[in-house]
PDB file of C-alpha atoms and ligand atoms in Angstrom:
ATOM      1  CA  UNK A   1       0.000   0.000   0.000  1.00 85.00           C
ATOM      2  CA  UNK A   2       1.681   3.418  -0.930  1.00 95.00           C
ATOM      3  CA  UNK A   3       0.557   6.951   0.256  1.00 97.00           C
ATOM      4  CA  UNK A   4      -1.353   8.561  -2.409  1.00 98.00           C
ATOM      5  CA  UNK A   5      -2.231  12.793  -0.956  1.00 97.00           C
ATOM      6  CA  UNK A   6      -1.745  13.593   2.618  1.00 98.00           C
ATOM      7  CA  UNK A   7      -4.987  14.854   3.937  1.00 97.00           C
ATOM      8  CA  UNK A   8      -4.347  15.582   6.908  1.00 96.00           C
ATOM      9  CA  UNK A   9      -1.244  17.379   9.073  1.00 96.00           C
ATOM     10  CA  UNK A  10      -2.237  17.091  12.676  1.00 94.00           C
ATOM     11  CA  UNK A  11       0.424  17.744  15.598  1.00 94.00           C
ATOM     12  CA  UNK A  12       1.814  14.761  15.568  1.00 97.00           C
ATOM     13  CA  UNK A  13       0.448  12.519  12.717  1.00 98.00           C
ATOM     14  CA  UNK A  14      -0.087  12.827   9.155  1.00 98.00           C
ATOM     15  CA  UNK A  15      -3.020  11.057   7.141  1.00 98.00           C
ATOM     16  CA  UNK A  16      -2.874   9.703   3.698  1.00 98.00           C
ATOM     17  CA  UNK A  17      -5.005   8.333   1.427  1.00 98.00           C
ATOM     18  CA  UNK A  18      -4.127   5.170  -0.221  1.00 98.00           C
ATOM     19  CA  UNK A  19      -5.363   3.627  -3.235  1.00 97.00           C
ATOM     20  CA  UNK A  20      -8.117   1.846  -1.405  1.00 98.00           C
ATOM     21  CA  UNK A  21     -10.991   4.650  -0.554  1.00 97.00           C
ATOM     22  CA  UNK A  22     -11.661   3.161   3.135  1.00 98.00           C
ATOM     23  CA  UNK A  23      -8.072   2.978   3.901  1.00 98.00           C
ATOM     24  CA  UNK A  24      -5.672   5.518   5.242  1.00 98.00           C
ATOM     25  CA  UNK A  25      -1.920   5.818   6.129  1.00 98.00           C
ATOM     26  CA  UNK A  26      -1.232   7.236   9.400  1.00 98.00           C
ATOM     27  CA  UNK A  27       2.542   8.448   9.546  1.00 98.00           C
ATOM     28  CA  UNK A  28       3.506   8.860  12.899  1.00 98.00           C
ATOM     29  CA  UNK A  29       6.136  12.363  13.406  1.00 98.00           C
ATOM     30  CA  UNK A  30       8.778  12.796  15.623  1.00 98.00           C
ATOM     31  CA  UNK A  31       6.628  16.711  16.375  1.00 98.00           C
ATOM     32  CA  UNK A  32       5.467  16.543  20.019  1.00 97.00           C
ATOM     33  CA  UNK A  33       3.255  19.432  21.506  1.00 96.00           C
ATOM     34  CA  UNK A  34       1.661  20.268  24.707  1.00 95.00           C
ATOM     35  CA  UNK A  35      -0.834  23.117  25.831  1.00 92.00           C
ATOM     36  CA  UNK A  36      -2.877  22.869  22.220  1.00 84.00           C
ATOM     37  CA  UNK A  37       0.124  23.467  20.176  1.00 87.00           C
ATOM     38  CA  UNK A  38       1.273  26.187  22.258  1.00 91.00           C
ATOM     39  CA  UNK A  39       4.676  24.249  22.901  1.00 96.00           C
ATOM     40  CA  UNK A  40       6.310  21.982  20.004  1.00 96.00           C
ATOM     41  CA  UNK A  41       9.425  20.454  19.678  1.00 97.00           C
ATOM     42  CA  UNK A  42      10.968  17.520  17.384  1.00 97.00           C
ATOM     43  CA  UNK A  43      11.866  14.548  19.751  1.00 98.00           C
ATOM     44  CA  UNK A  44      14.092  12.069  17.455  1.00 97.00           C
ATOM     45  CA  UNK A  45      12.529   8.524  17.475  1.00 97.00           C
ATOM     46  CA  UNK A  46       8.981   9.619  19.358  1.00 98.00           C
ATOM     47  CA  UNK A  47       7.249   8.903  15.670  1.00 98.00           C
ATOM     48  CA  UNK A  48       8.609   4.830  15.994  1.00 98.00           C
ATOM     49  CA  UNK A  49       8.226   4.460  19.359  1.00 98.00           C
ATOM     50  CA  UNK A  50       4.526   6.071  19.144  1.00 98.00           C
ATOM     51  CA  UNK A  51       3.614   3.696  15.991  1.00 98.00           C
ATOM     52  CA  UNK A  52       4.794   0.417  17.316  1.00 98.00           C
ATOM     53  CA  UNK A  53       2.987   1.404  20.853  1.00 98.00           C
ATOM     54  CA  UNK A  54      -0.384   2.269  19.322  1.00 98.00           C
ATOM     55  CA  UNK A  55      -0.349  -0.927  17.137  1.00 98.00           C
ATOM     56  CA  UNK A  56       0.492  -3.305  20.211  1.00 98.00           C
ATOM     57  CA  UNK A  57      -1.957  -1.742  22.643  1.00 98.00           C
ATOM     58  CA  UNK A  58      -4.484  -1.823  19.838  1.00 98.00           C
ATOM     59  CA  UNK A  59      -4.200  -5.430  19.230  1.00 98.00           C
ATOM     60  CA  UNK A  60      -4.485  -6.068  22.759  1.00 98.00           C
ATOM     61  CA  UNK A  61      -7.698  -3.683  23.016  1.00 98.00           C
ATOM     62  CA  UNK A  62      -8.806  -5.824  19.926  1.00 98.00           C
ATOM     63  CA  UNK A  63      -8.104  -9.259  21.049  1.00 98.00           C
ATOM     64  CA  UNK A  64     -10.352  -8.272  23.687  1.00 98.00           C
ATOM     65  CA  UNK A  65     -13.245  -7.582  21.906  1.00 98.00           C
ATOM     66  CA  UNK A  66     -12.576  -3.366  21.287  1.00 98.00           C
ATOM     67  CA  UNK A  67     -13.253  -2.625  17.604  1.00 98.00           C
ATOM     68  CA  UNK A  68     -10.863  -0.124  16.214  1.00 98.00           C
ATOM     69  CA  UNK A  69      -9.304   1.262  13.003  1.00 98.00           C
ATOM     70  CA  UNK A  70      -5.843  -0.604  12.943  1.00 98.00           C
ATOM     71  CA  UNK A  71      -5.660  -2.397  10.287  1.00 98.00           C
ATOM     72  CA  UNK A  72      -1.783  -3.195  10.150  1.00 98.00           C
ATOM     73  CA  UNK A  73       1.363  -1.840  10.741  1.00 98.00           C
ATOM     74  CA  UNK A  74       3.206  -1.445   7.757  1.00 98.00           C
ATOM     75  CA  UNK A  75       6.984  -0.117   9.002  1.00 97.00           C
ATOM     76  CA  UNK A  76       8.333   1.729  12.414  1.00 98.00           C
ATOM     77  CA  UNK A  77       6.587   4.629  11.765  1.00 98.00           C
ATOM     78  CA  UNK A  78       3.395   4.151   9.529  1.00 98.00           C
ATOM     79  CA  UNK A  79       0.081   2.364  10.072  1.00 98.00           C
ATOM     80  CA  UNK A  80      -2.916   1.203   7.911  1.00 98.00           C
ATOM     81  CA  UNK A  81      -6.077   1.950   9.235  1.00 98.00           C
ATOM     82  CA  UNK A  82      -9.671   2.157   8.611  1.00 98.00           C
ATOM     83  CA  UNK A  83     -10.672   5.518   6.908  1.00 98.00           C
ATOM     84  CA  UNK A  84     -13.041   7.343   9.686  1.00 98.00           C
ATOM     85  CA  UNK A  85     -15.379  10.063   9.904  1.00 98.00           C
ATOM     86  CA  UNK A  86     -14.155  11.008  13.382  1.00 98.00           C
ATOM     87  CA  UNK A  87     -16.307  12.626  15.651  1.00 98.00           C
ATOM     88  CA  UNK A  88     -14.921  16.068  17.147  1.00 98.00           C
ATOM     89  CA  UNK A  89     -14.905  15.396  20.413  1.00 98.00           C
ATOM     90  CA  UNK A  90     -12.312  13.835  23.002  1.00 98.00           C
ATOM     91  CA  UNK A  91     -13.012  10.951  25.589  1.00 99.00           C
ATOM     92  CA  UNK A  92     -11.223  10.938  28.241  1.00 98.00           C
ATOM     93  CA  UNK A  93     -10.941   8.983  31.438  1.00 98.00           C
ATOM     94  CA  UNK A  94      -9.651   9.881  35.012  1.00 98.00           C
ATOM     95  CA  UNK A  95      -8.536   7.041  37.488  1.00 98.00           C
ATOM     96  CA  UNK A  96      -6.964   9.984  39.069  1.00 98.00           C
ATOM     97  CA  UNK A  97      -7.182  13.606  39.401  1.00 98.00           C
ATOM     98  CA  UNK A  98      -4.322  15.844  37.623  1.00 98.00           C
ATOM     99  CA  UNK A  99      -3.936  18.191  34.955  1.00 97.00           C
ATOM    100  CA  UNK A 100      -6.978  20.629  33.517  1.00 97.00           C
ATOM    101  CA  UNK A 101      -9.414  18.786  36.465  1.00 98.00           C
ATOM    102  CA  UNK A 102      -7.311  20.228  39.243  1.00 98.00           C
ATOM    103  CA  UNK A 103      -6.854  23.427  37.695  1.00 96.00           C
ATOM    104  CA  UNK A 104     -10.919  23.395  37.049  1.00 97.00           C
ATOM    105  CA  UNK A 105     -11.912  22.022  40.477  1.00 98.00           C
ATOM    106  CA  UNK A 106      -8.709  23.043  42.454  1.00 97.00           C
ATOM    107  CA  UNK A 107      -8.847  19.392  43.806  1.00 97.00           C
ATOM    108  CA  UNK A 108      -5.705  17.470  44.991  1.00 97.00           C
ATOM    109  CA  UNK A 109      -3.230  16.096  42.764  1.00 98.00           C
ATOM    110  CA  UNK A 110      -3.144  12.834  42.364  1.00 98.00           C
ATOM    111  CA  UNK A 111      -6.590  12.363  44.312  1.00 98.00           C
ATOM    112  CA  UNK A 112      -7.640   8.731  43.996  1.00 98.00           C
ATOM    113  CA  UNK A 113     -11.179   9.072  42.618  1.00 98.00           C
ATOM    114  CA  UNK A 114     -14.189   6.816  44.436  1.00 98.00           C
ATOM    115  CA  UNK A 115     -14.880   5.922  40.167  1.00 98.00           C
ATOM    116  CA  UNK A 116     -13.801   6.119  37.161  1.00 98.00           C
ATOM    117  CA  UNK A 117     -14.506  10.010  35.740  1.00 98.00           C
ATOM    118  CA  UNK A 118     -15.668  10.062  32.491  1.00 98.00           C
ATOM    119  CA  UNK A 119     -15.426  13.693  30.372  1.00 98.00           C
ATOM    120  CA  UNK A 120     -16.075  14.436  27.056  1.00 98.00           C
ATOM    121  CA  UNK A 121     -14.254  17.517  24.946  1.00 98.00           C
ATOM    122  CA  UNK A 122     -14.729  19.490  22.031  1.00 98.00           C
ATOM    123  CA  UNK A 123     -11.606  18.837  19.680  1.00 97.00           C
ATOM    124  CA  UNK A 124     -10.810  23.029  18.930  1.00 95.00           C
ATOM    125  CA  UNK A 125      -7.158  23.772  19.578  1.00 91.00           C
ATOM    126  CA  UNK A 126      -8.233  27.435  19.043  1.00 93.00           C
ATOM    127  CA  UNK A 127     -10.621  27.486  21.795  1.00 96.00           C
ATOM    128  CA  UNK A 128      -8.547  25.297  24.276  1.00 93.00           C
ATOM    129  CA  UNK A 129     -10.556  21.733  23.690  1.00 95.00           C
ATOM    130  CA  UNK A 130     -13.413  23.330  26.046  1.00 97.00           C
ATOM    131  CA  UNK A 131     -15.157  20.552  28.616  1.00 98.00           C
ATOM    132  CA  UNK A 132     -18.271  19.533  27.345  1.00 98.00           C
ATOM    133  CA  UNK A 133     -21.627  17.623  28.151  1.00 98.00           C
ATOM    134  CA  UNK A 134     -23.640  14.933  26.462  1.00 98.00           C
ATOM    135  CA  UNK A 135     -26.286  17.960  25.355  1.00 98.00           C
ATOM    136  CA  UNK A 136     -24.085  20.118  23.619  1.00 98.00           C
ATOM    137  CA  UNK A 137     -22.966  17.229  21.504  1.00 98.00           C
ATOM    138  CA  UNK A 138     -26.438  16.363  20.727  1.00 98.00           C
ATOM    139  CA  UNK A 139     -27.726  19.948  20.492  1.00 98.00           C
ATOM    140  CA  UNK A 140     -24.848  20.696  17.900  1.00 98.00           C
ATOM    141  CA  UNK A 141     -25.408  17.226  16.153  1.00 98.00           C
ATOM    142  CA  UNK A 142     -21.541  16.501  16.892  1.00 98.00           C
ATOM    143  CA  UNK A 143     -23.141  12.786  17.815  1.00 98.00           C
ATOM    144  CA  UNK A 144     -26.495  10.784  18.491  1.00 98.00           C
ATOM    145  CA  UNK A 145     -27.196   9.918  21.967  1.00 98.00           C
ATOM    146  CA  UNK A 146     -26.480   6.373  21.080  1.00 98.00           C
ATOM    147  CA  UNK A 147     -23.317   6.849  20.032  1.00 98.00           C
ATOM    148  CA  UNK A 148     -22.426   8.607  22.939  1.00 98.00           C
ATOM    149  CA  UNK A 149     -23.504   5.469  25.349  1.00 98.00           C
ATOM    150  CA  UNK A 150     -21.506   3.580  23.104  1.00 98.00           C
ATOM    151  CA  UNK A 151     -18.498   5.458  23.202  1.00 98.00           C
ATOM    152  CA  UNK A 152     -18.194   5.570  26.740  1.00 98.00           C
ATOM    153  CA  UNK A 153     -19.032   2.272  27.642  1.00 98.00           C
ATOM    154  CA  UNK A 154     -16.102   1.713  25.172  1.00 98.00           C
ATOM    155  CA  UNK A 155     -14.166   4.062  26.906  1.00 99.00           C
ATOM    156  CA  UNK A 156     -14.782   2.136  30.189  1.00 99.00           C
ATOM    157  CA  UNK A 157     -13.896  -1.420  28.891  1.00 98.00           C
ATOM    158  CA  UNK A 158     -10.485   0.253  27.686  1.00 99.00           C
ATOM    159  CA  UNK A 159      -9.606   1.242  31.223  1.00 99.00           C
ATOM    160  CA  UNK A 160     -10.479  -1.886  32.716  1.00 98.00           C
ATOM    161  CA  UNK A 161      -8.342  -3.550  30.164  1.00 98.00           C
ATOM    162  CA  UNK A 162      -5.361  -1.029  30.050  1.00 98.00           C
ATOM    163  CA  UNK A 163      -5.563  -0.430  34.126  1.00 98.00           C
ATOM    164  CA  UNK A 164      -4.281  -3.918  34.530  1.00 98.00           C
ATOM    165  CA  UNK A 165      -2.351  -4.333  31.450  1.00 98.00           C
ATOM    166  CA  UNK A 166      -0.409  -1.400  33.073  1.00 98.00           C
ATOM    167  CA  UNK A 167      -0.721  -2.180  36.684  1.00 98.00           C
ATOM    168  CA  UNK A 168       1.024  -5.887  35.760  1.00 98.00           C
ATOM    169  CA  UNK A 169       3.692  -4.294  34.659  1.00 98.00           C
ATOM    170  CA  UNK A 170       3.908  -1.593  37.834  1.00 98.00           C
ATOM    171  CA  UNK A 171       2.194   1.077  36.221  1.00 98.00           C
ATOM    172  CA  UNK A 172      -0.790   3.437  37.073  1.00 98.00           C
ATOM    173  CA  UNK A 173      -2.805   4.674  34.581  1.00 99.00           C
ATOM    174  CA  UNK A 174      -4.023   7.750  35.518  1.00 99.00           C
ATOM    175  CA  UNK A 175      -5.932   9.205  32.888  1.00 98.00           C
ATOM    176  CA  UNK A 176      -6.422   9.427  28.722  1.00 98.00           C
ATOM    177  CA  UNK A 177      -8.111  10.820  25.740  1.00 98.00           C
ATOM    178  CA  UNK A 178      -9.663   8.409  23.423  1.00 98.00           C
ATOM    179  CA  UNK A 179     -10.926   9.635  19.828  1.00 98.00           C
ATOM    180  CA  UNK A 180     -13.700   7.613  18.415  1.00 98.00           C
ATOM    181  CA  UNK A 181     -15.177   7.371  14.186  1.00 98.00           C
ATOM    182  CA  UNK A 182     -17.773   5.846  12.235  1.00 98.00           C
ATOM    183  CA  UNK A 183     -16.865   3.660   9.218  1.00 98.00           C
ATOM    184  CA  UNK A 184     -19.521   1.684   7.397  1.00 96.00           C
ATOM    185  CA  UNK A 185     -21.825   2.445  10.227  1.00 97.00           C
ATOM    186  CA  UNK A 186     -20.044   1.005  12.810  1.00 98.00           C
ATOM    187  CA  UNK A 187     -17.746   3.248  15.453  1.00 98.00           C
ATOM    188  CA  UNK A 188     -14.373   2.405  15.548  1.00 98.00           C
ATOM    189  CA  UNK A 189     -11.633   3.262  18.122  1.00 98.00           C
ATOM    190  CA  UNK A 190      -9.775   5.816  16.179  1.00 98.00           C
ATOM    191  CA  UNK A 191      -6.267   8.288  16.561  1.00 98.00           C
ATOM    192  CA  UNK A 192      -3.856   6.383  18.795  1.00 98.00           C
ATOM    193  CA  UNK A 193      -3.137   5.015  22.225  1.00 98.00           C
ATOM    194  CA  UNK A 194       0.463   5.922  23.330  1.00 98.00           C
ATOM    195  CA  UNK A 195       2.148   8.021  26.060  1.00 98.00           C
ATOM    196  CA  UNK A 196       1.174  11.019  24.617  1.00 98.00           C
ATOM    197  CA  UNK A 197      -2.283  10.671  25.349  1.00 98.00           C
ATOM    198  CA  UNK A 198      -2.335   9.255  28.866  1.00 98.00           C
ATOM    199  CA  UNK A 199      -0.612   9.948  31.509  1.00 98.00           C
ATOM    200  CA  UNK A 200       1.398   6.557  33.403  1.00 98.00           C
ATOM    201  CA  UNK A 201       3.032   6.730  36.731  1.00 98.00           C
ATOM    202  CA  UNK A 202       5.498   4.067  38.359  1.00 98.00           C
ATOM    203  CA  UNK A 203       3.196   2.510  40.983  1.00 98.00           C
ATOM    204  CA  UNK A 204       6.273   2.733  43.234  1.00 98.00           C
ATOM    205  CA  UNK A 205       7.847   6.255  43.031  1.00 98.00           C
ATOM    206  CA  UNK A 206       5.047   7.887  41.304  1.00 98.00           C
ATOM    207  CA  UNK A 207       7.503   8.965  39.048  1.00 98.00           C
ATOM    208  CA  UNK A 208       5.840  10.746  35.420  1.00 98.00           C
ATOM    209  CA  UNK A 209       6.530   8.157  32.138  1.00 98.00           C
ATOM    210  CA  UNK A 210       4.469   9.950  29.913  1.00 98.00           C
ATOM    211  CA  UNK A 211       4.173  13.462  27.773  1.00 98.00           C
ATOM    212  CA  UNK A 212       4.082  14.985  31.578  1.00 98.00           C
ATOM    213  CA  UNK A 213       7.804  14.663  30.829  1.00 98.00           C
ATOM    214  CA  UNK A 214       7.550  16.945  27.931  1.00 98.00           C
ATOM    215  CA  UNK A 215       5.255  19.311  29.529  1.00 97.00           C
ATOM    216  CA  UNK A 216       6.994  20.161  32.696  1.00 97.00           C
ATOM    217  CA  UNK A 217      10.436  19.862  31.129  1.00 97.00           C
ATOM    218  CA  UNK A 218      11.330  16.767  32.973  1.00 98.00           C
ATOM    219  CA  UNK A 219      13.805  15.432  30.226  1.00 97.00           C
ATOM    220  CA  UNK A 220      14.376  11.875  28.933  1.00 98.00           C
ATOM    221  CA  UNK A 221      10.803  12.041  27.289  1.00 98.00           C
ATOM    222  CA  UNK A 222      11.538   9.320  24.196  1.00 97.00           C
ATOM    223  CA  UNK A 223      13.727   7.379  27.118  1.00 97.00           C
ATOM    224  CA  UNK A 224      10.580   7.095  29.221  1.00 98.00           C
ATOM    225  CA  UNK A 225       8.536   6.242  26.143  1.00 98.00           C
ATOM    226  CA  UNK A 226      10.693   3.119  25.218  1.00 98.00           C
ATOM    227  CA  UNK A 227      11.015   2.261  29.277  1.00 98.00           C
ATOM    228  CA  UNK A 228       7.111   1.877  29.621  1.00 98.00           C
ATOM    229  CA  UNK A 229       7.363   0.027  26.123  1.00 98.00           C
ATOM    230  CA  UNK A 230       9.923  -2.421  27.463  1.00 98.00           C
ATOM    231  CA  UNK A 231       7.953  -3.128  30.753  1.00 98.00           C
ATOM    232  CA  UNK A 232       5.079  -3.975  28.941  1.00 98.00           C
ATOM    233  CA  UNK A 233       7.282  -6.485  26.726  1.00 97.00           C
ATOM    234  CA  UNK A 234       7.075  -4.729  23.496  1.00 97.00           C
ATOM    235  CA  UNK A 235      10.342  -4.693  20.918  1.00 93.00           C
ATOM    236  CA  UNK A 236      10.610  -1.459  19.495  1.00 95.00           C
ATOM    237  CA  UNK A 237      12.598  -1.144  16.413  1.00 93.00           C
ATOM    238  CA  UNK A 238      14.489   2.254  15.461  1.00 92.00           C
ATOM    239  CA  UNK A 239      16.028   1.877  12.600  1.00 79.00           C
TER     240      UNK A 239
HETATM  241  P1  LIG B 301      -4.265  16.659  16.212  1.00 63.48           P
HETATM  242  O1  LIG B 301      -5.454  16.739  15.302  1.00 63.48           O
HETATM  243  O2  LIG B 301      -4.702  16.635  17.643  1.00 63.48           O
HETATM  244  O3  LIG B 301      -3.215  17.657  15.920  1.00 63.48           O
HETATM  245  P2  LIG B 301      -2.750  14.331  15.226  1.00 63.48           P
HETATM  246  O4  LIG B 301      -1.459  14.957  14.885  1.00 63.48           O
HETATM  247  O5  LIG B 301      -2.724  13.102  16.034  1.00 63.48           O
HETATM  248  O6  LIG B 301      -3.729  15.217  16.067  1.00 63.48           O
HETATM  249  O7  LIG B 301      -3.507  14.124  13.853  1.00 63.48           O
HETATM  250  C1  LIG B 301      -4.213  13.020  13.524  1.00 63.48           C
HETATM  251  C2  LIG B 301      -5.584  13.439  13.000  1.00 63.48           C
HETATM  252  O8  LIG B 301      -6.165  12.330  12.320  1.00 63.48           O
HETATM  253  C3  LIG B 301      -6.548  13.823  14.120  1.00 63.48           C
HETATM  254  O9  LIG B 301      -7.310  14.917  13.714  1.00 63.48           O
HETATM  255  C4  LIG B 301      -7.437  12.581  14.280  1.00 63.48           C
HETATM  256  O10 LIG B 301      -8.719  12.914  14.759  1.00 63.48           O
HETATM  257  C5  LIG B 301      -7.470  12.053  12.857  1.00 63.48           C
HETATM  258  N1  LIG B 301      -7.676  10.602  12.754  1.00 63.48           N
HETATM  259  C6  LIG B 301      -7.209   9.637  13.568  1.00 63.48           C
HETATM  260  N2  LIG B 301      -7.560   8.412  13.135  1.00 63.48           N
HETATM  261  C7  LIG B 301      -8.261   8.595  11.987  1.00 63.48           C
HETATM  262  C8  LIG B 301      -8.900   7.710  11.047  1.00 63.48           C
HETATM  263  N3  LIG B 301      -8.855   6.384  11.205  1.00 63.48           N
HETATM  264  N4  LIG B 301      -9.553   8.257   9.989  1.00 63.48           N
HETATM  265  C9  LIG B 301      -9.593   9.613   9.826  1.00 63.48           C
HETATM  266  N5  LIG B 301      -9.009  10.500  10.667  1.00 63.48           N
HETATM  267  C10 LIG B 301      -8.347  10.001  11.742  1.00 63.48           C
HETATM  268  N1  LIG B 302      -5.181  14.600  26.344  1.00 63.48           N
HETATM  269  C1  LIG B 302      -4.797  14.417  25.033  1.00 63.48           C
HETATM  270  N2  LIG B 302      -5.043  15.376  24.109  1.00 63.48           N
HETATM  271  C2  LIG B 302      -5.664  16.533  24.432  1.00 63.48           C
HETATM  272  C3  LIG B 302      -6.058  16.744  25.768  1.00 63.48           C
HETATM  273  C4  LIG B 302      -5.800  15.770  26.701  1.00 63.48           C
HETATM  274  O1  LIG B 302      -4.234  13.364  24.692  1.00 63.48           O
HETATM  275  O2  LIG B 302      -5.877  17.379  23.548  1.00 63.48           O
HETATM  276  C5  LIG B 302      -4.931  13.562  27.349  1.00 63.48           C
HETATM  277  C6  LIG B 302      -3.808  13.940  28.306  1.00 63.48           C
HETATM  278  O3  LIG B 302      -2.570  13.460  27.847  1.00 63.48           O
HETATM  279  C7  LIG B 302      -4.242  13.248  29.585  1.00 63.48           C
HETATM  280  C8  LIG B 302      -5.772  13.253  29.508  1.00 63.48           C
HETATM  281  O4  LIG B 302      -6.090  13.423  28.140  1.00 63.48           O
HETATM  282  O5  LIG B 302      -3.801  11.910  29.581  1.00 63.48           O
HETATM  283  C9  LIG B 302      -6.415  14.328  30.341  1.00 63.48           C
HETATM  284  O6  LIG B 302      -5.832  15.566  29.995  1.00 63.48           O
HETATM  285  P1  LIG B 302      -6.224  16.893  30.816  1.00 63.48           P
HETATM  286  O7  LIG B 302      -7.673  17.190  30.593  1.00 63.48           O
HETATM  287  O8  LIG B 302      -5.782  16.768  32.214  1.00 63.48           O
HETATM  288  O9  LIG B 302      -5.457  18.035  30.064  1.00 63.48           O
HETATM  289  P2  LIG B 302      -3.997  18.639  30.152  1.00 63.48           P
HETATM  290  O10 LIG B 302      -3.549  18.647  31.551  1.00 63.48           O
HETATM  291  O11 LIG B 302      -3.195  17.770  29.246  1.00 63.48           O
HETATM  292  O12 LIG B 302      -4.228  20.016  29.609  1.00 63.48           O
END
């Protein structure tokens, strides 16, 4: 499968089409940004270690009965996937409380919630991914009321899953954005699932090992990446 137009030039990824119309190419980039692309940087071999991440925790997800758009990695730093209509809105679940929620709520960080925390955002980097509810989505028509049960009883079964996957391997997983789309009808896990878009702490130190390190400044972000890759027995290539 080659790349035919590149329709897309996110953050972090870049979409192509391919020759087949439901199939894309999703090149993972070395870019990495934080505070809605108010901070970049290029972090050499984040684009390989991100690819090869997404596709293993996808297969897991999938092997356990979460439909999503991976279709097959094709080299360290490209996927094929399922061509979505993605909805514009971000799922994302809290095991604990950091980040925006404390700033919002001024609650502790690192709070243990009593349940999971379910949120949903509207994907707009130029109004700051505002917090949203189930009735703006619907109001807007950004999604059905269906598809929104769906999604985050999706959403749900991926933190069961990941929680231990993670916590097996000494890990906490606090919190992460999923991104879901429809494709012949059906609503696929879309985007990617990597350390950029959770947040993982060592269950022993607490210690940050995900793009918190990129954030705050905290240094050895790719190292991190590839640690939290090797714990959970994955073999990243790099070259
Ligand atoms: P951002 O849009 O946040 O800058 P990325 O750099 O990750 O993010 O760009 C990837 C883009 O591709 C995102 O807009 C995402 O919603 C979209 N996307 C992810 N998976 C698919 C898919 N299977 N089909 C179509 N679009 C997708
Ligand atoms: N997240 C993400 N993309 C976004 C916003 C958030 O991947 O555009 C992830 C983030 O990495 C974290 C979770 O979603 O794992 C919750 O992020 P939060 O709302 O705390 O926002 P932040 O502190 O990153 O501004």
């Amino acid at each position: 499968m080659e790349k035919v137009k590149e329709i897309a030039a996110g953050k972090a990824k870049s979409m192509f089409t391919t020759n087949n119309p439901n199939e894309l190419i999703m090149e993972f980039r070395d870019d990495a940004s934080a505070f809605d692309g108010k901070k970049r940087a290029s972090l050499a071999g984040k684009g390989a270690v991100n690819n090869q991440f997404n596709a293993f925790i996808m297969d897991y997800l999938g092997d356990n009965g979460v439909d999503h758009h991976l279709i097959n990695l094709m080299d360290n730093t490209h996927s094929l996937v399922h061509s979505l209509d993605m909805f514009p809105i971000e799922c994302v679940i809290r095991n604990r409380a950091t980040g925006s929620i404390c700033r919002r709520l001024g609650t502790e960080d690192g709070l243990i919630l009593e349940k999971p925390l379910f949120e949903f955002f509207l994907k707009d980097d130029d109004l700051g991914d505002p917090l949203i509810n189930r009735n703006h989505i619907v109001s807007f028509g950004w999604a059905k009321d269906d598809e929104l049960d769906e999604m985050i009883s999706t959403s749900h079964k991926v933190n069961e899953l990941l929680t231990k996957l993670f916590a097996d391997s000494g890990m906490i997983l606090v919190d992460f954005k999923l991104e879901f789309g429809v494709s012949s009808g059906k609503i696929l896990l879309g985007d990617e699932f990597t350390p950029d878009g959770c947040r993982l702490w060592d269950d022993q130190t607490l210690e940050k090992l995900d793009k918190d390190r990129f954030r705050q400044d905290l240094g050895d972000v790719i190292e991190s990446y590839h640690m939290v890759a090797h714990r959970l027995g994955m073999q990243i290539k790099v070259d």
